[in-house]
Every structure is written in C-alpha cells, then in structure tokens.
Amino acid sequence: MDNSLSGRTVVVTGGTRGVGAGIARAFAEAGAQVVACARRPPGQHLDGVEFSPLDLRDPPAVRAFFGALPRVDVLVNNAGGTPYRRLADADAERHARVIELNLLTPLTASLAAYEHLRRARGAVLMIGSVSGARPSPGSAAYGAAKAGLENLARSMAVEWAPDVRVNTLVVGMVRTELADLHYGGQDGIDAVSRTVPLGRLAAPSDIGAAAVFLASDAAAYISGASLLVHGGGERPAFLDAATANKPSDQED
C-alpha cells in the first residue's frame, strides 16, 4: 500500500490559503482530484485544485454543494480559525460564532457528504488543534470547539464504521501568510520557534503530508485516532524556570 490517491475526489474546506492550501496542494500532488471550497477565491491559483465558492455556515448551501458532486472519497474539514479575543471582551454570541465555524460546520459538511463517503468507503479528516487539549487564553471558544471536534470525530468513527474512516490531525503552530498576526514579526516567529522541540513552526506542506497519509490506503486500519503534528509539542515551562538540573550542572 502507498499514499497514492489517483482517481479519488477530495474536498478540502477552507482550502484556499494557509494550512488548507497546503493540504489541497498535497492531495493534488498525490494524484487526487481536489475541490477547495471557501467563501473567497484563493489569492493565487493552485495547480490541480478546483475552487468552489461556499459559505459553510449555510447548511442548505452545503447540502446543495455536496449533492451536486458526482462523488466524494475524502472530506477534509479544515475551515476554521479565530481572532485573538479574551472571553470578557466579547458577548456570548460573538464567541458562539467561533464555535459554529470550528465545530458545527465540520458536522454540517460531514453529514452532507455522508452518502458519497459511504458509497466510496471513504474517509473524513478533521483538522484539530493543540488548543483543544490545553488552556487557550485569548482563543478559549476556539480551543473548546477544537476539543469538541476531536470528540465528535471519535464518535463519528464508531457510528460510521466500517464504511467511513474518521480521524483528526491535531495541529500545532504553523507558519502561514498570517503567522505574524499570531506571533509578531520575524523576531517573534524565531522566538516562538525556539519553544518547539524540532526548532521550527510547521509548514503547510507538513500538515498536507500527514493528511494524505491518513486518507490513503496506508492508513486503512486507522480510524478514531488523533495524530499529533506539532513538532514535539512544547517544552515544559518548569524546566526553564527551575534553578536545578541545568545542563551546566552536569559539566563538572
């Protein structure tokens, strides 16, 4: 078995920029027919990727979109995100929109694509986040939604087995065209990169490669799983704060 997806149709939500574009490009390079859907067209053309305008917060439009497709073998629920917003700085309705985008729209898309996926014995891939497994100050609603998304994927994997596999990519920090909004300029990105054991932020292509693997026949027995793609995670803060067991302590 290999990672070839030749002849398969892959839908990537939010697949026009950043992580989504990296995922769409990786599937196209693996031989798949790729449809990227989002509210706005991509800033630049992606070879082998067809763009379809779609507001994922409009369930009737989502159902019509999938109903018009001849087949779907893989659905990648990537659309999502959040601005930096502390809980007390906005009302509950504003936070609810973040949860809607990051949790309810993947459910809407998955249900709309279900019959296609069942016939194809296909796969759903949720794009989760490390924010769903740790405190997420400034993006608490996003973190809560991503925690829910991972649990939704596990339940979906059981309910839809054996016809459809469902997995989650738990993504860490990624260097996209918007990275400076989250981490600052180059100095900020460099400083944040030093907190990652592998010494750098992920590239969108790193996430794309992992997505292709989980959707391919090489992962045929993987379902209900969460794959961490975070460069080793975060170095525990107490190690740097402690005054004992420093590397210099061992030199004598």
Coordinates of N, CA and C in Angstrom, one line a residue:
M1 N 0.8 -1.2 0.0 CA 0.0 0.0 0.0 C 0.9 1.3 0.0
D2 N 0.3 2.3 -0.6 CA 1.1 3.6 -0.6 C 0.2 4.8 -0.4
N3 N 0.7 5.9 -0.6 CA -0.1 7.1 -0.4 C -0.8 7.7 -1.6
S4 N -0.7 6.9 -2.7 CA -1.3 7.4 -4.0 C -2.8 7.5 -3.8
L5 N -3.4 8.6 -4.3 CA -4.8 8.8 -4.2 C -5.4 9.1 -5.6
S6 N -4.7 8.5 -6.6 CA -5.1 8.7 -8.0 C -6.6 8.3 -8.2
G7 N -7.4 9.1 -8.9 CA -8.7 8.8 -9.2 C -9.7 9.1 -8.1
R8 N -9.3 9.6 -7.0 CA -10.2 9.9 -5.9 C -10.5 11.4 -5.8
T9 N -11.7 11.7 -5.4 CA -12.1 13.1 -5.2 C -12.0 13.5 -3.8
V10 N -11.3 14.6 -3.6 CA -11.1 15.1 -2.2 C -11.6 16.5 -2.1
V11 N -12.5 16.8 -1.1 CA -13.0 18.1 -0.8 C -12.2 18.6 0.4
V12 N -11.7 19.8 0.3 CA -11.0 20.5 1.4 C -11.7 21.8 1.7
T13 N -12.3 21.9 2.8 CA -13.0 23.1 3.2 C -11.9 24.1 3.7
G14 N -12.2 25.4 3.3 CA -11.2 26.4 3.6 C -9.8 26.1 3.0
G15 N -9.9 25.5 1.8 CA -8.6 25.1 1.1 C -8.0 26.0 0.2
T16 N -8.1 27.3 0.5 CA -7.6 28.3 -0.4 C -6.4 29.1 0.0
R17 N -6.0 28.9 1.3 CA -4.9 29.6 1.8 C -4.4 28.9 3.1
G18 N -3.1 29.3 3.5 CA -2.6 28.7 4.7 C -2.5 27.2 4.8
V19 N -2.9 26.6 5.9 CA -2.9 25.2 6.1 C -3.8 24.5 5.0
G20 N -5.0 25.1 4.8 CA -5.9 24.5 3.8 C -5.3 24.4 2.4
A21 N -4.6 25.4 2.0 CA -3.9 25.4 0.7 C -2.8 24.3 0.6
G22 N -2.1 24.2 1.8 CA -1.1 23.2 1.8 C -1.6 21.8 1.7
I23 N -2.8 21.6 2.4 CA -3.5 20.3 2.3 C -4.0 20.0 0.9
A24 N -4.6 21.0 0.3 CA -5.1 20.9 -1.1 C -4.0 20.5 -2.1
R25 N -2.9 21.3 -1.9 CA -1.8 21.0 -2.8 C -1.2 19.6 -2.6
A26 N -1.1 19.1 -1.4 CA -0.6 17.8 -1.2 C -1.4 16.7 -1.8
F27 N -2.7 16.9 -1.7 CA -3.6 15.9 -2.3 C -3.5 15.9 -3.8
A28 N -3.4 17.1 -4.4 CA -3.3 17.2 -5.8 C -2.0 16.5 -6.3
E29 N -0.9 16.7 -5.5 CA 0.4 16.1 -5.9 C 0.3 14.6 -5.7
A30 N -0.6 14.1 -4.9 CA -0.8 12.6 -4.7 C -1.7 12.0 -5.7
G31 N -2.2 12.9 -6.7 CA -3.0 12.3 -7.8 C -4.5 12.5 -7.7
A32 N -4.9 13.1 -6.6 CA -6.4 13.2 -6.4 C -6.9 14.4 -7.2
Q33 N -8.2 14.3 -7.4 CA -9.0 15.4 -8.0 C -9.5 16.2 -6.7
V34 N -9.0 17.5 -6.6 CA -9.2 18.2 -5.4 C -10.2 19.4 -5.7
V35 N -11.2 19.5 -4.8 CA -12.1 20.7 -4.8 C -11.9 21.4 -3.5
A36 N -11.5 22.7 -3.6 CA -11.3 23.5 -2.4 C -12.5 24.5 -2.3
C37 N -13.2 24.5 -1.2 CA -14.4 25.4 -1.1 C -14.1 26.3 0.1
A38 N -14.5 27.6 -0.2 CA -14.4 28.6 0.8 C -15.3 29.8 0.3
R39 N -15.4 30.8 1.2 CA -16.2 31.9 0.8 C -15.5 32.8 -0.2
R40 N -14.2 32.9 -0.2 CA -13.4 33.7 -1.1 C -12.5 32.9 -1.9
P41 N -12.2 33.3 -3.2 CA -11.3 32.5 -4.0 C -9.9 32.6 -3.5
P42 N -9.0 31.7 -3.9 CA -7.6 31.8 -3.5 C -6.9 33.0 -4.0
G43 N -5.9 33.5 -3.3 CA -5.1 34.6 -3.8 C -4.3 34.3 -5.0
Q44 N -3.9 33.0 -5.1 CA -3.2 32.6 -6.3 C -3.6 31.2 -6.7
H45 N -3.5 30.9 -7.9 CA -4.0 29.6 -8.5 C -3.2 28.4 -7.9
L46 N -3.9 27.4 -7.5 CA -3.3 26.2 -7.0 C -3.4 25.1 -8.1
D47 N -2.3 24.7 -8.6 CA -2.3 23.7 -9.7 C -3.1 22.4 -9.3
G48 N -4.0 22.0 -10.1 CA -4.7 20.7 -9.8 C -5.8 20.8 -8.8
V49 N -6.1 22.1 -8.4 CA -7.2 22.3 -7.4 C -8.3 23.2 -8.0
E50 N -9.5 22.7 -7.9 CA -10.7 23.4 -8.4 C -11.3 24.1 -7.3
F51 N -11.6 25.4 -7.5 CA -12.2 26.2 -6.4 C -13.7 26.3 -6.6
S52 N -14.5 26.2 -5.5 CA -15.9 26.3 -5.5 C -16.3 27.2 -4.3
P53 N -17.0 28.3 -4.6 CA -17.4 29.2 -3.5 C -18.5 28.6 -2.7
L54 N -18.3 28.7 -1.4 CA -19.3 28.0 -0.5 C -19.2 28.7 0.9
D55 N -20.3 29.1 1.5 CA -20.4 29.5 2.8 C -20.8 28.3 3.7
L56 N -19.9 27.8 4.5 CA -20.1 26.6 5.2 C -21.0 26.8 6.4
R57 N -21.4 28.1 6.7 CA -22.3 28.4 7.7 C -23.8 28.4 7.2
D58 N -23.9 28.0 6.0 CA -25.3 28.0 5.3 C -25.6 26.5 5.0
P59 N -26.2 25.8 6.0 CA -26.5 24.3 5.8 C -27.2 24.0 4.5
P60 N -28.2 24.7 4.0 CA -28.8 24.3 2.7 C -27.8 24.4 1.6
A61 N -27.0 25.5 1.6 CA -26.0 25.6 0.5 C -24.9 24.5 0.6
V62 N -24.6 24.1 1.8 CA -23.6 23.0 1.9 C -24.2 21.7 1.4
R63 N -25.5 21.4 1.7 CA -26.1 20.2 1.2 C -26.2 20.2 -0.3
A64 N -26.6 21.4 -0.9 CA -26.7 21.5 -2.3 C -25.3 21.3 -3.0
F65 N -24.3 21.8 -2.4 CA -22.9 21.7 -2.9 C -22.5 20.2 -3.0
F66 N -22.7 19.5 -1.9 CA -22.3 18.1 -1.9 C -23.2 17.3 -2.8
G67 N -24.5 17.6 -2.8 CA -25.5 16.9 -3.7 C -25.1 17.0 -5.2
A68 N -24.5 18.1 -5.6 CA -24.1 18.3 -7.0 C -22.9 17.6 -7.4
L69 N -22.1 17.1 -6.4 CA -20.8 16.5 -6.8 C -21.1 15.0 -7.2
P70 N -20.4 14.5 -8.2 CA -20.6 13.1 -8.6 C -20.1 12.1 -7.6
R71 N -19.1 12.5 -6.8 CA -18.5 11.5 -5.8 C -17.6 12.3 -4.9
V72 N -17.5 11.8 -3.7 CA -16.5 12.3 -2.7 C -15.9 11.1 -2.0
D73 N -14.6 11.0 -2.1 CA -13.9 9.9 -1.4 C -13.3 10.4 -0.1
V74 N -12.9 11.6 0.0 CA -12.3 12.2 1.2 C -12.8 13.6 1.5
L75 N -13.2 13.8 2.7 CA -13.6 15.1 3.1 C -12.6 15.6 4.2
V76 N -12.0 16.7 3.9 CA -11.0 17.3 4.9 C -11.7 18.6 5.5
N77 N -12.1 18.5 6.8 CA -12.8 19.6 7.4 C -11.7 20.5 8.0
N78 N -11.2 21.5 7.2 CA -10.2 22.4 7.6 C -10.6 23.8 7.9
A79 N -11.7 24.2 7.4 CA -12.2 25.6 7.6 C -12.3 25.9 9.1
G80 N -11.8 27.1 9.5 CA -11.9 27.4 10.9 C -11.0 28.6 11.2
G81 N -10.8 28.8 12.5 CA -9.9 29.9 12.9 C -10.6 30.8 13.9
T82 N -9.9 31.8 14.4 CA -10.4 32.7 15.3 C -9.5 33.9 15.4
P83 N -10.0 35.1 15.7 CA -9.2 36.2 16.1 C -8.8 36.1 17.6
Y84 N -7.8 36.9 18.0 CA -7.4 36.9 19.4 C -8.5 37.7 20.1
R85 N -9.2 37.0 21.1 CA -10.3 37.7 21.8 C -10.5 37.1 23.2
R86 N -10.2 37.9 24.2 CA -10.4 37.4 25.6 C -11.9 37.2 25.9
L87 N -12.2 36.3 26.7 CA -13.6 36.0 26.9 C -14.5 37.2 27.4
A88 N -13.9 38.0 28.3 CA -14.7 39.1 28.8 C -14.8 40.3 27.9
D89 N -14.1 40.2 26.8 CA -14.0 41.3 25.8 C -15.1 41.2 24.7
A90 N -15.9 40.2 24.8 CA -17.0 40.0 23.8 C -18.2 39.3 24.4
D91 N -19.3 39.4 23.8 CA -20.5 38.8 24.3 C -20.5 37.3 23.9
A92 N -21.5 36.5 24.5 CA -21.5 35.1 24.2 C -21.9 34.8 22.8
E93 N -22.6 35.7 22.1 CA -23.0 35.5 20.7 C -21.8 35.5 19.8
R94 N -20.8 36.4 20.1 CA -19.6 36.5 19.3 C -18.8 35.2 19.5
H95 N -18.6 34.8 20.7 CA -17.9 33.5 20.9 C -18.6 32.3 20.3
A96 N -20.0 32.4 20.3 CA -20.7 31.3 19.7 C -20.4 31.1 18.2
R97 N -20.2 32.3 17.5 CA -19.9 32.2 16.1 C -18.5 31.5 15.8
V98 N -17.6 31.6 16.8 CA -16.3 30.9 16.6 C -16.6 29.4 16.8
I99 N -17.4 29.0 17.8 CA -17.7 27.6 17.9 C -18.5 27.1 16.7
E100 N -19.4 27.9 16.2 CA -20.2 27.4 15.0 C -19.2 27.1 13.8
L101 N -18.3 28.0 13.6 CA -17.3 27.8 12.5 C -16.5 26.6 12.7
N102 N -15.9 26.4 13.9 CA -14.9 25.4 14.1 C -15.5 24.0 14.5
L103 N -16.8 24.0 14.9 CA -17.3 22.7 15.4 C -18.6 22.3 14.6
L104 N -19.5 23.3 14.4 CA -20.8 22.9 13.7 C -20.6 22.8 12.2
T105 N -19.8 23.6 11.6 CA -19.6 23.5 10.2 C -19.0 22.2 9.7
P106 N -18.0 21.7 10.5 CA -17.5 20.3 10.1 C -18.6 19.2 10.2
L107 N -19.4 19.4 11.2 CA -20.5 18.4 11.3 C -21.5 18.5 10.2
T108 N -21.8 19.8 9.8 CA -22.7 20.0 8.7 C -22.1 19.4 7.4
A109 N -20.9 19.7 7.1 CA -20.2 19.2 5.9 C -20.2 17.7 5.9
S110 N -19.8 17.1 7.1 CA -19.7 15.6 7.1 C -21.0 14.9 6.9
L111 N -22.1 15.5 7.5 CA -23.4 14.9 7.2 C -23.8 15.0 5.8
A112 N -23.5 16.2 5.2 CA -23.9 16.4 3.8 C -23.1 15.5 2.8
A113 N -21.9 15.1 3.2 CA -21.1 14.3 2.4 C -21.2 12.8 2.7
Y114 N -22.0 12.5 3.7 CA -22.0 11.1 4.2 C -22.3 10.0 3.2
E115 N -23.4 10.2 2.4 CA -23.8 9.2 1.4 C -22.7 9.0 0.4
H116 N -22.1 10.0 -0.1 CA -20.9 9.9 -1.0 C -19.8 9.1 -0.3
L117 N -19.5 9.4 0.9 CA -18.4 8.8 1.6 C -18.7 7.3 1.9
R118 N -19.9 7.0 2.2 CA -20.3 5.6 2.5 C -20.2 4.8 1.2
R119 N -20.7 5.3 0.1 CA -20.6 4.5 -1.2 C -19.1 4.3 -1.5
A120 N -18.2 5.3 -1.3 CA -16.8 5.2 -1.7 C -16.0 4.5 -0.6
R121 N -16.6 4.1 0.5 CA -15.8 3.6 1.7 C -14.6 4.6 1.9
G122 N -15.0 5.8 2.1 CA -14.0 6.9 2.1 C -13.6 7.3 3.5
A123 N -13.1 8.5 3.6 CA -12.5 9.0 4.9 C -12.9 10.4 5.1
V124 N -13.0 10.8 6.4 CA -13.2 12.1 6.9 C -12.0 12.5 7.7
L125 N -11.4 13.7 7.5 CA -10.3 14.1 8.3 C -10.6 15.5 8.9
M126 N -10.6 15.5 10.2 CA -10.8 16.7 10.9 C -9.5 17.4 11.2
I127 N -9.4 18.7 11.0 CA -8.2 19.4 11.3 C -8.4 20.1 12.7
G128 N -7.8 19.4 13.7 CA -7.9 19.9 15.0 C -6.8 20.8 15.4
S129 N -6.6 21.0 16.7 CA -5.5 21.9 17.1 C -5.1 21.5 18.5
V130 N -3.8 21.8 18.8 CA -3.3 21.6 20.2 C -4.1 22.5 21.2
S131 N -4.7 23.5 20.7 CA -5.5 24.4 21.5 C -6.7 23.6 22.2
G132 N -7.1 22.5 21.6 CA -8.2 21.7 22.1 C -7.8 20.9 23.3
A133 N -6.5 20.8 23.6 CA -6.0 19.9 24.7 C -5.3 20.7 25.8
R134 N -5.2 22.0 25.7 CA -4.5 22.8 26.7 C -5.3 24.1 26.9
P135 N -5.0 24.8 28.0 CA -5.6 26.2 28.1 C -5.3 27.0 26.9
S136 N -6.3 27.8 26.4 CA -6.2 28.6 25.2 C -6.6 30.0 25.5
P137 N -5.9 30.7 26.4 CA -6.2 32.1 26.7 C -6.2 33.0 25.4
G138 N -7.2 33.8 25.2 CA -7.3 34.6 24.0 C -8.0 34.0 22.9
S139 N -8.2 32.7 23.0 CA -9.0 31.9 22.0 C -9.7 30.7 22.6
A140 N -10.3 31.0 23.8 CA -11.0 30.0 24.6 C -12.1 29.3 23.8
A141 N -12.9 30.0 23.1 CA -14.0 29.4 22.3 C -13.5 28.5 21.2
Y142 N -12.4 28.9 20.6 CA -11.7 28.1 19.6 C -11.2 26.8 20.2
G143 N -10.5 26.9 21.3 CA -10.0 25.7 22.0 C -11.1 24.8 22.4
A144 N -12.2 25.3 22.9 CA -13.3 24.5 23.3 C -13.9 23.8 22.0
A145 N -14.0 24.5 20.9 CA -14.6 23.9 19.7 C -13.7 22.8 19.2
K146 N -12.4 23.0 19.2 CA -11.4 22.0 18.8 C -11.4 20.8 19.7
A147 N -11.6 21.0 21.0 CA -11.8 19.8 21.8 C -13.0 19.0 21.5
G148 N -14.1 19.7 21.2 CA -15.3 19.1 20.8 C -15.2 18.4 19.5
L149 N -14.4 19.0 18.5 CA -14.3 18.4 17.2 C -13.6 17.0 17.3
E150 N -12.6 17.0 18.2 CA -11.8 15.7 18.3 C -12.8 14.6 18.9
N151 N -13.6 15.0 19.8 CA -14.5 14.0 20.4 C -15.6 13.6 19.3
L152 N -16.1 14.6 18.6 CA -17.0 14.3 17.5 C -16.4 13.3 16.5
A153 N -15.2 13.5 16.2 CA -14.5 12.6 15.2 C -14.5 11.1 15.8
R154 N -14.2 11.0 17.1 CA -14.2 9.7 17.6 C -15.5 9.0 17.6
S155 N -16.6 9.8 17.9 CA -17.9 9.2 17.9 C -18.3 8.9 16.5
M156 N -18.0 9.8 15.6 CA -18.4 9.6 14.2 C -17.7 8.3 13.6
A157 N -16.4 8.1 14.0 CA -15.7 6.9 13.6 C -16.3 5.6 14.0
V158 N -16.9 5.6 15.2 CA -17.6 4.4 15.6 C -19.0 4.3 14.9
E159 N -19.7 5.3 14.8 CA -21.1 5.3 14.2 C -21.0 4.9 12.7
W160 N -20.0 5.4 12.0 CA -19.9 5.3 10.6 C -19.0 4.1 10.1
A161 N -18.4 3.4 11.1 CA -17.6 2.2 10.7 C -18.6 1.1 10.3
P162 N -18.2 0.2 9.4 CA -16.9 0.1 8.8 C -16.8 0.9 7.4
D163 N -17.8 1.6 7.1 CA -17.9 2.2 5.8 C -17.0 3.4 5.6
V164 N -16.9 4.2 6.7 CA -16.1 5.5 6.6 C -15.2 5.6 7.8
R165 N -13.9 5.9 7.4 CA -12.9 6.1 8.5 C -12.9 7.6 8.8
V166 N -12.7 7.9 10.1 CA -12.7 9.3 10.6 C -11.5 9.5 11.6
N167 N -10.7 10.5 11.3 CA -9.5 10.7 12.1 C -9.4 12.2 12.3
T168 N -8.5 12.6 13.2 CA -8.2 14.0 13.5 C -6.7 14.2 13.4
L169 N -6.3 15.3 12.7 CA -5.0 15.8 12.8 C -4.9 16.9 13.8
V170 N -4.2 16.7 14.9 CA -4.0 17.7 15.9 C -2.8 18.5 15.6
V171 N -3.1 19.7 15.1 CA -2.0 20.6 14.5 C -1.5 21.6 15.5
G172 N -0.2 21.7 15.5 CA 0.5 22.7 16.3 C 0.6 24.0 15.6
M173 N 1.6 24.8 15.9 CA 1.8 26.1 15.3 C 2.4 26.0 13.9
V174 N 1.8 26.7 13.0 CA 2.1 26.6 11.5 C 2.5 28.0 11.0
R175 N 3.5 28.0 10.2 CA 4.0 29.3 9.6 C 3.2 29.5 8.3
T176 N 2.2 30.3 8.3 CA 1.4 30.6 7.2 C 1.6 32.1 6.9
E177 N 0.9 32.6 5.9 CA 1.0 34.0 5.5 C 0.4 34.9 6.6
L178 N -0.3 34.3 7.5 CA -0.9 35.1 8.6 C -0.2 34.9 10.0
A179 N 1.0 34.3 9.9 CA 1.7 33.9 11.2 C 2.1 35.1 12.0
D180 N 2.4 36.3 11.3 CA 2.8 37.5 12.0 C 1.7 38.0 12.9
L181 N 0.4 37.7 12.5 CA -0.7 38.2 13.3 C -0.8 37.5 14.7
H182 N -0.3 36.3 14.7 CA -0.3 35.5 15.9 C 1.0 35.6 16.7
Y183 N 2.1 35.7 16.1 CA 3.4 35.6 16.8 C 4.2 36.9 16.6
G184 N 3.8 37.8 15.8 CA 4.6 39.0 15.6 C 5.5 38.9 14.4
G185 N 6.5 39.8 14.2 CA 7.4 39.7 13.0 C 8.3 38.6 13.1
Q186 N 9.4 38.7 12.3 CA 10.4 37.6 12.3 C 11.0 37.3 13.6
D187 N 11.2 38.3 14.4 CA 11.8 38.1 15.7 C 10.8 37.3 16.6
G188 N 9.6 37.6 16.5 CA 8.6 36.8 17.3 C 8.5 35.4 16.8
I189 N 8.5 35.2 15.5 CA 8.4 33.9 14.9 C 9.6 33.0 15.3
D190 N 10.8 33.7 15.3 CA 12.0 33.0 15.7 C 11.9 32.6 17.2
A191 N 11.5 33.5 18.0 CA 11.4 33.2 19.4 C 10.4 32.1 19.7
V192 N 9.2 32.1 19.0 CA 8.2 31.0 19.2 C 8.8 29.7 18.7
S193 N 9.5 29.8 17.6 CA 10.1 28.5 17.0 C 11.0 27.8 18.0
R194 N 11.7 28.6 18.8 CA 12.6 28.0 19.8 C 11.9 27.3 20.9
T195 N 10.6 27.5 21.1 CA 9.9 26.8 22.1 C 9.4 25.4 21.6
V196 N 9.6 25.1 20.3 CA 9.2 23.9 19.7 C 10.4 22.9 19.7
P197 N 10.3 21.7 20.2 CA 11.4 20.8 20.2 C 12.1 20.6 18.9
L198 N 11.4 20.6 17.8 CA 12.0 20.4 16.5 C 12.6 21.8 15.9
G199 N 12.4 22.9 16.7 CA 13.1 24.1 16.4 C 12.5 25.0 15.3
R200 N 11.3 24.7 14.9 CA 10.6 25.5 13.8 C 9.1 25.3 13.9
L201 N 8.4 26.3 13.3 CA 7.0 26.1 13.1 C 6.8 25.1 11.9
A202 N 5.6 24.5 11.9 CA 5.3 23.6 10.8 C 5.1 24.5 9.5
A203 N 5.4 23.9 8.4 CA 5.0 24.4 7.1 C 3.7 23.8 6.7
P204 N 2.8 24.5 5.9 CA 1.6 23.9 5.5 C 1.8 22.6 4.8
S205 N 2.9 22.4 4.1 CA 3.2 21.1 3.5 C 3.3 20.0 4.5
D206 N 3.8 20.3 5.7 CA 3.9 19.2 6.7 C 2.5 18.7 7.1
I207 N 1.6 19.6 7.2 CA 0.2 19.2 7.5 C -0.4 18.5 6.4
G208 N -0.1 18.9 5.1 CA -0.6 18.2 3.9 C -0.1 16.8 3.8
A209 N 1.1 16.6 4.1 CA 1.7 15.2 4.0 C 1.0 14.3 5.0
A210 N 0.8 14.8 6.2 CA 0.1 14.0 7.2 C -1.3 13.7 6.8
A211 N -2.0 14.7 6.2 CA -3.4 14.5 5.8 C -3.5 13.4 4.7
V212 N -2.5 13.5 3.7 CA -2.5 12.5 2.7 C -2.3 11.1 3.2
F213 N -1.4 11.0 4.2 CA -1.2 9.6 4.8 C -2.5 9.1 5.4
L214 N -3.2 9.9 6.2 CA -4.4 9.4 7.0 C -5.5 9.1 6.0
A215 N -5.5 9.7 4.8 CA -6.6 9.5 3.9 C -6.3 8.3 2.9
S216 N -5.0 7.9 2.9 CA -4.6 6.9 2.0 C -4.8 5.5 2.5
D217 N -4.6 4.5 1.6 CA -4.7 3.1 1.9 C -3.6 2.7 2.9
A218 N -2.5 3.5 3.0 CA -1.5 3.2 4.0 C -2.0 3.3 5.4
A219 N -3.2 4.0 5.6 CA -3.8 4.1 6.9 C -5.1 3.4 7.0
A220 N -5.3 2.3 6.2 CA -6.5 1.7 6.1 C -7.1 1.1 7.4
Y221 N -6.3 0.9 8.4 CA -6.7 0.4 9.7 C -6.7 1.4 10.8
I222 N -6.6 2.7 10.4 CA -6.6 3.8 11.4 C -7.9 4.5 11.3
S223 N -8.7 4.5 12.4 CA -9.9 5.2 12.5 C -10.2 5.6 13.9
G224 N -10.8 6.7 14.1 CA -11.0 7.2 15.5 C -9.7 7.6 16.2
A225 N -8.7 7.9 15.4 CA -7.4 8.3 16.0 C -7.1 9.8 15.9
S226 N -6.2 10.2 16.7 CA -5.7 11.6 16.7 C -4.2 11.6 16.5
L227 N -3.8 12.2 15.4 CA -2.4 12.2 15.1 C -1.8 13.6 15.4
L228 N -0.9 13.7 16.3 CA -0.2 14.9 16.7 C 0.8 15.3 15.7
V229 N 0.6 16.5 15.1 CA 1.5 17.1 14.2 C 2.0 18.4 14.7
H230 N 2.9 18.4 15.7 CA 3.2 19.6 16.4 C 4.7 19.8 16.7
G231 N 5.5 19.1 16.0 CA 6.9 19.2 16.2 C 7.5 18.8 17.5
G232 N 6.8 18.0 18.3 CA 7.2 17.5 19.6 C 6.5 18.3 20.7
G233 N 5.6 19.2 20.4 CA 4.8 19.9 21.4 C 5.6 21.1 21.9
E234 N 5.4 21.3 23.2 CA 6.0 22.5 23.9 C 6.9 22.0 25.0
R235 N 8.1 22.6 25.1 CA 9.0 22.3 26.3 C 8.3 22.7 27.5
P236 N 8.2 21.9 28.6 CA 7.5 22.3 29.8 C 8.2 23.5 30.4
A237 N 7.4 24.5 30.7 CA 7.9 25.8 31.2 C 8.7 25.6 32.5
F238 N 8.3 24.6 33.4 CA 9.0 24.5 34.6 C 10.5 24.1 34.5
L239 N 10.8 23.5 33.3 CA 12.2 23.1 33.1 C 13.1 24.3 33.0
D240 N 12.6 25.4 32.3 CA 13.4 26.6 32.2 C 13.4 27.5 33.5
A241 N 12.2 27.3 34.2 CA 12.1 28.1 35.4 C 12.9 27.6 36.6
A242 N 13.1 26.3 36.6 CA 13.8 25.6 37.7 C 15.3 26.1 37.8
T243 N 15.8 26.1 39.0 CA 17.2 26.5 39.2 C 18.1 25.3 39.4
A244 N 17.5 24.1 39.3 CA 18.3 22.9 39.4 C 18.3 22.1 38.1
N245 N 19.3 21.2 38.0 CA 19.3 20.3 36.9 C 19.4 21.0 35.6
K246 N 20.2 22.0 35.5 CA 20.6 22.7 34.3 C 21.7 22.0 33.6
P247 N 21.8 22.1 32.3 CA 22.9 21.4 31.6 C 24.3 21.8 32.2
S248 N 24.5 23.0 32.7 CA 25.8 23.4 33.2 C 26.1 22.7 34.5
D249 N 25.0 22.2 35.2 CA 25.2 21.4 36.5 C 25.9 20.1 36.2
Q250 N 25.8 19.6 35.0 CA 26.3 18.3 34.7 C 27.7 18.3 34.2
E251 N 28.2 19.5 33.9 CA 29.5 19.6 33.3 C 30.7 19.2 34.2
D252 N 30.5 19.4 35.5 CA 31.6 19.0 36.4 C 31.6 17.6 36.7

